[in-house]
Short mmCIF file of C-alpha atoms in Angstrom, two decimals:
data_model
loop_
_atom_site.label_atom_id
_atom_site.label_comp_id
_atom_site.label_asym_id
_atom_site.label_seq_id
_atom_site.Cartn_x
_atom_site.Cartn_y
_atom_site.Cartn_z
CA MET A 29 23.50 101.34 79.80
CA SER A 30 26.48 100.43 81.64
CA THR A 31 29.22 99.87 80.03
CA ALA A 32 31.51 97.54 82.82
CA GLY A 33 32.52 94.91 82.70
CA LYS A 34 32.02 94.17 78.74
CA VAL A 35 34.26 95.26 76.02
CA ILE A 36 34.10 98.38 74.93
CA LYS A 37 34.32 99.40 71.34
CA CYS A 38 36.06 103.19 69.91
CA ARG A 39 38.42 104.75 67.24
CA ALA A 40 42.30 104.37 68.84
CA ALA A 41 44.60 105.33 66.17
CA ILE A 42 47.17 102.30 65.18
CA LEU A 43 50.87 102.73 64.53
CA TRP A 44 51.04 99.44 62.50
CA LYS A 45 54.50 99.81 61.53
CA PRO A 46 56.78 102.03 61.39
CA SER A 47 57.71 105.09 59.73
CA THR A 48 54.23 104.51 58.75
CA GLN A 49 51.27 106.82 59.37
CA LEU A 50 49.01 106.58 62.23
CA SER A 51 45.77 104.76 61.36
CA ILE A 52 42.05 105.95 62.81
CA GLU A 53 41.09 102.46 63.43
CA GLU A 54 37.81 100.75 65.26
CA VAL A 55 39.08 98.64 68.45
CA GLU A 56 38.29 97.08 71.06
CA VAL A 57 38.97 97.47 74.87
CA ALA A 58 38.19 94.77 77.23
CA PRO A 59 37.30 95.34 80.49
CA PRO A 60 40.28 96.37 83.40
CA LYS A 61 41.07 93.69 85.46
CA ALA A 62 42.53 93.83 89.21
CA LYS A 63 44.21 97.01 90.07
CA GLU A 64 43.40 98.45 86.62
CA VAL A 65 41.11 101.97 85.56
CA ARG A 66 39.62 101.72 82.21
CA ILE A 67 39.53 105.30 81.34
CA LYS A 68 36.89 107.35 78.97
CA ILE A 69 40.23 109.95 77.34
CA VAL A 70 38.20 113.38 77.06
CA ALA A 71 41.21 115.87 75.92
CA THR A 72 44.94 114.21 75.36
CA GLY A 73 48.12 116.07 73.78
CA VAL A 74 51.21 115.65 71.36
CA CYS A 75 54.03 114.99 72.52
CA GLY A 76 57.66 115.29 71.02
CA THR A 77 57.95 112.08 71.91
CA GLU A 78 55.31 110.50 70.44
CA ILE A 79 56.93 112.47 67.30
CA LYS A 80 60.13 109.77 67.95
CA MET A 81 58.54 106.94 68.29
CA LEU A 82 56.73 107.01 64.88
CA THR A 83 60.56 106.25 64.05
CA ASN A 84 61.66 104.99 66.91
CA LYS A 85 62.16 101.00 67.49
CA THR A 86 59.01 100.09 69.41
CA HIS A 87 56.74 96.64 69.37
CA TYR A 88 53.97 96.71 66.58
CA PRO A 89 51.52 97.02 66.28
CA ILE A 90 50.97 99.91 69.20
CA ILE A 91 48.38 102.76 70.02
CA LEU A 92 50.85 105.96 70.95
CA GLY A 93 50.17 109.12 73.56
CA HIS A 94 50.44 109.11 76.92
CA GLU A 95 50.08 113.01 78.28
CA GLY A 96 45.29 112.33 78.61
CA ALA A 97 43.09 113.53 81.24
CA GLY A 98 39.86 111.51 80.87
CA ILE A 99 36.76 110.45 82.98
CA VAL A 100 36.73 106.79 85.53
CA GLU A 101 34.66 104.14 82.84
CA SER A 102 34.90 101.42 85.32
CA VAL A 103 37.71 100.08 87.79
CA GLY A 104 38.81 96.25 88.06
CA GLU A 105 38.99 94.62 91.32
CA GLY A 106 40.67 95.98 94.41
CA VAL A 107 41.24 100.03 92.79
CA SER A 108 40.46 102.36 95.94
CA THR A 109 41.16 105.67 95.26
CA VAL A 110 39.72 106.34 92.33
CA LYS A 111 36.25 105.34 91.41
CA THR A 112 33.85 105.60 87.97
CA GLY A 113 33.21 109.34 87.76
CA ASP A 114 35.64 110.90 89.18
CA LYS A 115 37.69 112.89 86.51
CA VAL A 116 41.55 111.89 86.46
CA ILE A 117 45.00 112.31 84.68
CA THR A 118 47.14 109.73 82.98
CA LEU A 119 50.63 109.29 84.20
CA PHE A 120 53.18 107.95 81.93
CA LEU A 121 55.54 107.78 85.49
CA PRO A 122 53.58 105.46 88.02
CA GLN A 123 53.83 105.36 91.66
CA CYS A 124 53.48 102.24 93.29
CA GLY A 125 54.48 103.02 96.76
CA GLU A 126 56.47 100.00 97.35
CA CYS A 127 59.73 100.03 95.52
CA ALA A 128 63.21 101.89 97.01
CA SER A 129 62.95 104.55 94.34
CA CYS A 130 59.13 105.62 95.08
CA LEU A 131 60.26 104.88 99.33
CA HIS A 132 62.90 107.16 99.35
CA PRO A 133 62.83 110.70 98.83
CA GLY A 134 64.46 112.00 96.57
CA GLY A 135 63.50 109.67 93.77
CA ASN A 136 60.49 108.79 91.56
CA CYS A 137 62.07 106.32 88.87
CA CYS A 138 58.99 103.70 89.92
CA ILE A 139 60.59 99.66 89.76
CA GLN A 140 56.73 99.73 87.50
CA ARG A 141 57.88 101.85 85.04
CA LYS A 142 59.77 98.72 83.78
CA GLN A 143 56.78 96.63 82.74
CA SER A 144 55.79 100.32 79.90
CA HIS A 145 58.69 98.40 78.13
CA THR A 146 56.79 95.05 77.70
CA GLY A 147 54.07 97.71 75.62
CA LEU A 148 51.27 94.94 77.80
CA MET A 149 49.87 94.81 81.13
CA SER A 150 50.59 92.63 84.68
CA ASP A 151 49.40 89.63 83.45
CA GLY A 152 51.20 89.77 80.29
CA THR A 153 48.50 90.73 77.65
CA SER A 154 46.87 93.78 76.01
CA ARG A 155 43.35 95.30 76.29
CA PHE A 156 43.34 96.16 72.65
CA THR A 157 42.22 94.07 69.85
CA CYS A 158 41.96 95.38 66.51
CA LYS A 159 41.12 92.99 63.80
CA GLY A 160 41.38 89.95 66.38
CA LYS A 161 45.19 90.83 66.17
CA PRO A 162 46.59 92.19 69.82
CA ILE A 163 47.54 95.67 70.08
CA TYR A 164 49.75 96.68 72.21
CA HIS A 165 50.39 99.23 74.49
CA PHE A 166 52.57 102.31 75.04
CA ALA A 167 53.94 104.22 78.04
CA SER A 168 51.17 101.74 79.95
CA THR A 169 49.15 104.85 79.22
CA SER A 170 47.65 104.95 74.96
CA THR A 171 46.00 107.31 75.20
CA PHE A 172 45.27 108.64 71.98
CA SER A 173 42.29 106.10 72.01
CA GLU A 174 38.64 106.64 73.04
CA TYR A 175 39.01 104.30 75.95
CA THR A 176 41.89 102.94 77.13
CA VAL A 177 42.96 100.83 80.41
CA ILE A 178 45.41 101.59 82.88
CA LYS A 179 47.19 100.38 86.13
CA GLU A 180 45.88 102.64 89.26
CA ILE A 181 49.56 103.38 90.43
CA SER A 182 49.29 105.24 86.96
CA VAL A 183 45.95 107.46 87.61
CA ALA A 184 45.94 110.67 89.62
CA LYS A 185 42.65 111.72 90.76
CA VAL A 186 41.71 115.28 89.45
CA GLU A 187 39.48 118.06 91.13
CA ALA A 188 35.87 118.20 89.71
CA VAL A 189 36.14 121.77 88.27
CA THR A 190 39.14 122.09 86.96
CA PRO A 191 39.18 121.35 82.40
CA LEU A 192 40.64 118.47 81.12
CA GLU A 193 41.56 119.70 77.60
CA LYS A 194 44.15 122.20 79.41
CA LEU A 195 45.29 120.16 82.86
CA CYS A 196 46.79 116.90 80.67
CA LEU A 197 49.83 119.05 79.81
CA ILE A 198 50.48 118.16 83.58
CA SER A 199 50.72 114.66 82.19
CA CYS A 200 53.89 115.12 80.94
CA GLY A 201 54.68 118.80 79.03
CA PHE A 202 54.09 121.29 82.19
CA ALA A 203 55.03 118.84 84.74
CA THR A 204 58.41 117.92 82.55
CA GLY A 205 59.45 121.09 81.68
CA TYR A 206 58.82 122.86 85.05
CA GLY A 207 60.18 120.04 87.21
CA ALA A 208 63.41 120.19 85.77
CA ALA A 209 63.77 123.55 86.53
CA ILE A 210 62.63 123.30 90.51
CA ASN A 211 63.44 120.11 91.37
CA THR A 212 66.30 118.89 89.57
CA ALA A 213 68.38 121.63 88.84
CA LYS A 214 67.19 123.56 91.62
CA VAL A 215 67.56 126.55 89.85
CA THR A 216 68.73 129.54 92.08
CA PRO A 217 67.26 132.78 92.68
CA GLY A 218 69.84 135.81 90.48
CA SER A 219 71.08 132.83 88.67
CA THR A 220 71.90 132.60 84.76
CA CYS A 221 70.37 129.22 83.11
CA ALA A 222 70.15 128.75 78.86
CA VAL A 223 67.81 126.26 77.77
CA PHE A 224 67.91 124.30 74.58
CA GLY A 225 65.03 123.86 72.75
CA LEU A 226 61.51 125.52 73.39
CA GLY A 227 59.22 123.37 72.92
CA GLY A 228 56.38 122.86 74.79
CA VAL A 229 58.14 121.49 77.59
CA GLY A 230 61.33 124.48 77.40
CA LEU A 231 58.73 126.88 77.79
CA SER A 232 57.81 125.01 80.43
CA VAL A 233 61.69 125.09 81.39
CA ILE A 234 61.72 128.28 81.11
CA MET A 235 59.14 129.13 82.99
CA GLY A 236 60.23 126.97 85.98
CA CYS A 237 63.39 128.99 86.24
CA LYS A 238 61.44 132.44 85.79
CA ALA A 239 59.52 130.75 89.68
CA ALA A 240 62.88 130.05 90.31
CA GLY A 241 64.54 133.24 90.83
CA ALA A 242 66.65 133.25 87.86
CA ALA A 243 67.79 136.49 86.50
CA ARG A 244 68.97 135.26 83.12
CA ILE A 245 67.48 132.99 80.56
CA ILE A 246 68.62 132.39 77.36
CA GLY A 247 66.69 130.80 75.06
CA VAL A 248 68.17 128.25 72.24
CA ASP A 249 66.09 127.36 69.25
CA ILE A 250 66.96 127.48 65.40
CA ASN A 251 63.37 128.04 64.88
CA LYS A 252 62.69 131.42 65.33
CA ASP A 253 59.43 131.82 65.28
CA LYS A 254 59.56 130.25 69.05
CA PHE A 255 61.27 133.25 70.67
CA GLU A 256 58.36 135.37 70.99
CA LYS A 257 56.50 132.55 73.44
CA ALA A 258 59.78 132.18 75.00
CA LYS A 259 60.45 135.76 76.01
CA GLU A 260 56.08 135.87 76.75
CA LEU A 261 57.15 133.27 79.44
CA GLY A 262 60.01 134.64 81.44
CA ALA A 263 63.28 134.16 78.24
CA THR A 264 65.69 137.01 79.03
CA GLU A 265 67.23 136.59 75.69
CA CYS A 266 66.65 134.09 72.24
CA ILE A 267 69.67 133.29 69.99
CA SER A 268 69.72 130.90 66.78
CA PRO A 269 73.25 128.16 66.50
CA GLN A 270 72.83 129.42 63.35
CA ASP A 271 73.56 133.25 62.85
CA PHE A 272 76.97 132.80 64.79
CA LYS A 273 80.05 131.07 62.61
CA LYS A 274 81.50 129.68 66.08
CA PRO A 275 80.10 126.53 68.11
CA ILE A 276 77.13 127.45 70.35
CA GLN A 277 78.42 127.22 73.72
CA ASN A 278 81.66 129.68 72.74
CA VAL A 279 78.41 131.89 72.82
CA LEU A 280 77.14 131.68 75.72
CA VAL A 281 80.40 131.46 77.53
CA ASP A 282 81.25 134.84 75.70
CA MET A 283 77.95 136.21 76.77
CA THR A 284 77.77 135.13 80.49
CA GLY A 285 81.40 135.17 81.23
CA ASP A 286 82.08 131.96 82.71
CA GLY A 287 79.49 129.83 80.93
CA VAL A 288 75.84 129.43 82.43
CA ASP A 289 74.78 127.88 86.00
CA PHE A 290 72.22 125.74 84.59
CA CYS A 291 71.69 124.36 81.21
CA PHE A 292 68.49 122.60 79.64
CA GLU A 293 68.55 119.74 76.68
CA VAL A 294 65.12 119.77 75.90
CA ILE A 295 65.76 118.58 72.28
CA GLY A 296 66.69 115.11 72.63
CA SER A 297 70.16 115.08 70.99
CA PRO A 298 73.34 113.00 72.03
CA GLU A 299 75.61 115.74 70.36
CA VAL A 300 72.89 119.12 71.91
CA VAL A 301 73.95 117.44 75.29
CA ALA A 302 77.63 117.50 75.14
CA THR A 303 77.47 121.08 73.89
CA ALA A 304 75.36 122.12 76.69
CA LEU A 305 77.29 120.73 79.32
CA ALA A 306 79.77 122.95 77.59
CA SER A 307 78.26 126.05 77.87
CA CYS A 308 77.68 125.35 81.81
CA ASN A 309 80.09 127.31 84.00
CA GLU A 310 83.73 125.14 85.39
CA SER A 311 82.92 125.33 88.58
CA HIS A 312 79.44 124.89 89.54
CA GLY A 313 77.47 124.44 86.16
CA VAL A 314 74.94 122.08 86.35
CA CYS A 315 73.16 120.52 82.94
CA VAL A 316 69.63 118.38 83.23
CA ILE A 317 69.37 116.32 80.51
CA VAL A 318 65.27 116.86 79.81
CA GLY A 319 64.59 115.55 75.87
CA LEU A 320 64.44 111.86 74.95
CA LEU A 321 67.64 110.23 74.50
CA SER A 322 66.70 106.63 71.45
CA TYR A 323 67.39 103.80 72.86
CA GLY A 324 70.87 103.04 72.59
CA ASP A 325 72.44 107.13 71.99
CA GLN A 326 75.68 107.53 73.40
CA VAL A 327 76.81 110.47 74.40
CA ASN A 328 80.05 111.38 73.30
CA ILE A 329 81.60 113.43 76.52
CA ASP A 330 85.28 115.43 76.67
CA GLY A 331 85.95 114.17 79.73
CA PHE A 332 87.81 117.02 80.65
CA LEU A 333 84.65 119.25 80.05
CA LEU A 334 83.67 117.19 83.42
CA PHE A 335 87.06 117.25 85.32
CA SER A 336 86.31 120.34 87.23
CA GLY A 337 82.46 121.18 89.26
CA ARG A 338 80.63 121.24 86.11
CA SER A 339 77.72 117.99 86.60
CA LEU A 340 75.12 116.33 84.11
CA LYS A 341 72.04 115.30 85.53
CA GLY A 342 69.33 112.95 84.57
CA CYS A 343 65.10 113.68 84.65
CA ILE A 344 61.91 111.75 84.44
CA PHE A 345 58.98 113.31 84.88
CA GLY A 346 60.80 116.25 86.61
CA GLY A 347 61.77 114.88 89.47
CA TRP A 348 58.30 114.49 90.65
CA LYS A 349 56.79 111.90 92.40
CA SER A 350 53.44 111.35 89.75
CA ARG A 351 50.58 110.53 91.63
CA GLU A 352 51.92 111.83 94.68
CA VAL A 353 51.89 115.64 92.95
CA ILE A 354 49.58 115.96 90.62
CA PRO A 355 47.03 116.84 93.32
CA LYS A 356 49.32 119.34 94.79
CA LEU A 357 50.15 120.89 90.33
CA ILE A 358 46.70 121.43 89.87
CA SER A 359 45.68 123.30 93.14
CA ASP A 360 48.64 125.70 92.53
CA TYR A 361 47.41 126.01 88.55
CA THR A 362 43.74 126.95 89.39
CA ALA A 363 45.58 129.50 91.91
CA LYS A 364 46.92 130.98 88.65
CA LYS A 365 50.56 130.13 90.24
CA PHE A 366 51.38 129.45 86.76
CA ASN A 367 49.17 130.01 83.44
CA LEU A 368 49.50 126.78 80.46
CA ASP A 369 47.31 128.61 77.91
CA PRO A 370 50.71 130.10 76.43
CA LEU A 371 51.12 126.32 75.92
CA ILE A 372 48.82 125.07 74.18
CA THR A 373 48.48 126.65 70.61
CA HIS A 374 45.97 124.69 68.44
CA THR A 375 42.35 122.42 69.45
CA MET A 376 41.26 120.39 67.44
CA LYS A 377 39.22 117.05 67.29
CA PHE A 378 40.31 113.42 67.69
CA ASP A 379 40.60 112.90 63.61
CA LYS A 380 42.82 114.92 62.54
CA LEU A 381 45.70 113.98 64.61
CA HIS A 382 47.47 113.84 61.17
CA GLU A 383 47.79 117.69 60.77
CA ALA A 384 48.18 117.92 64.35
CA ILE A 385 51.44 115.49 63.41
CA GLU A 386 52.31 117.56 60.32
CA LEU A 387 51.95 120.66 62.79
CA MET A 388 54.55 119.12 65.40
CA LYS A 389 56.67 118.53 63.22
CA SER A 390 57.39 121.83 61.39
CA GLY A 391 57.45 123.54 64.32
CA LYS A 392 54.77 125.76 64.09
CA CYS A 393 53.30 124.65 66.80
CA ILE A 394 53.83 124.75 70.28
CA ARG A 395 51.56 121.60 71.90
CA CYS A 396 48.23 120.69 69.72
CA ILE A 397 45.55 119.24 72.34
CA LEU A 398 43.25 116.43 71.23
CA LEU A 399 39.65 116.04 71.94
CA PHE A 400 36.87 112.91 71.33
#
């Protein structure tokens, strides 16, 4: 029986208020409106962003999740790029193709992204209801739900033969890290790189640095259990700040002679941003902020660090134009130009969400994929 045009009841994880445990509830998901798509989520990753959002200030109650892949259940009026039955990837960064950022050859921060900050769809309402209450959307995706409604500009069609439980990583973690090296930093052959934070995104940065031809890639993390995986993916060496008495930026300058060419902050810490910038070569070093900083975070940087040739850059979704580049990344994956398997350390059913979150918090998990 077709569910198109009808309300669907399904499971979703709701964060009712900050600093509490996600609650798996039965929710009602309304049909898509104009230019919207309703998707049956097949797989969703647990990203570090979700861990931060458990305590960060946001709208409540809310359904988290932004790293997802699924199958189109139905489409709203005017949708032309996907149809019922298509396999798709969800995109927290939309691409409207019309705003100044989308039209700029070097821009990818679509103006429509601002809509996601409201936690509502374009008409100012939610498509989720639980216990009679409207539930906010997260990052315009809300993939911690068996069904979700997303704007067409936040959906990318994928090849029918590709495994969704792996491709969901391209919707955020892999694309963000890999692109930060390739697009934002523009890592050069023979260069030296340092990556602060060796989670799923940090390891993807390492993969990007290696693909770009970096000669030396230094992983930095206080969790030494991540070193083996980092070296497997391309790190030439790994260090922990806890093993040194002097600041880690001084250690990196000593190791490289004059600082690294490219440095990546993949933790989301204002203090580490300053440390990463100080680790860069003063003449030409490039520091890229990849980790999610919380709203209102202030970065305290010694102004003298910028009285040089260093540069500090922001990055979202690896600098990619989201809908445009997803097909290319998927083609590269199917052509075996990169391997997502090492990034996935755990796969479990959606009802094991709490276990997945604890694994992420403990640092024992690179990326956990939840299956519905």
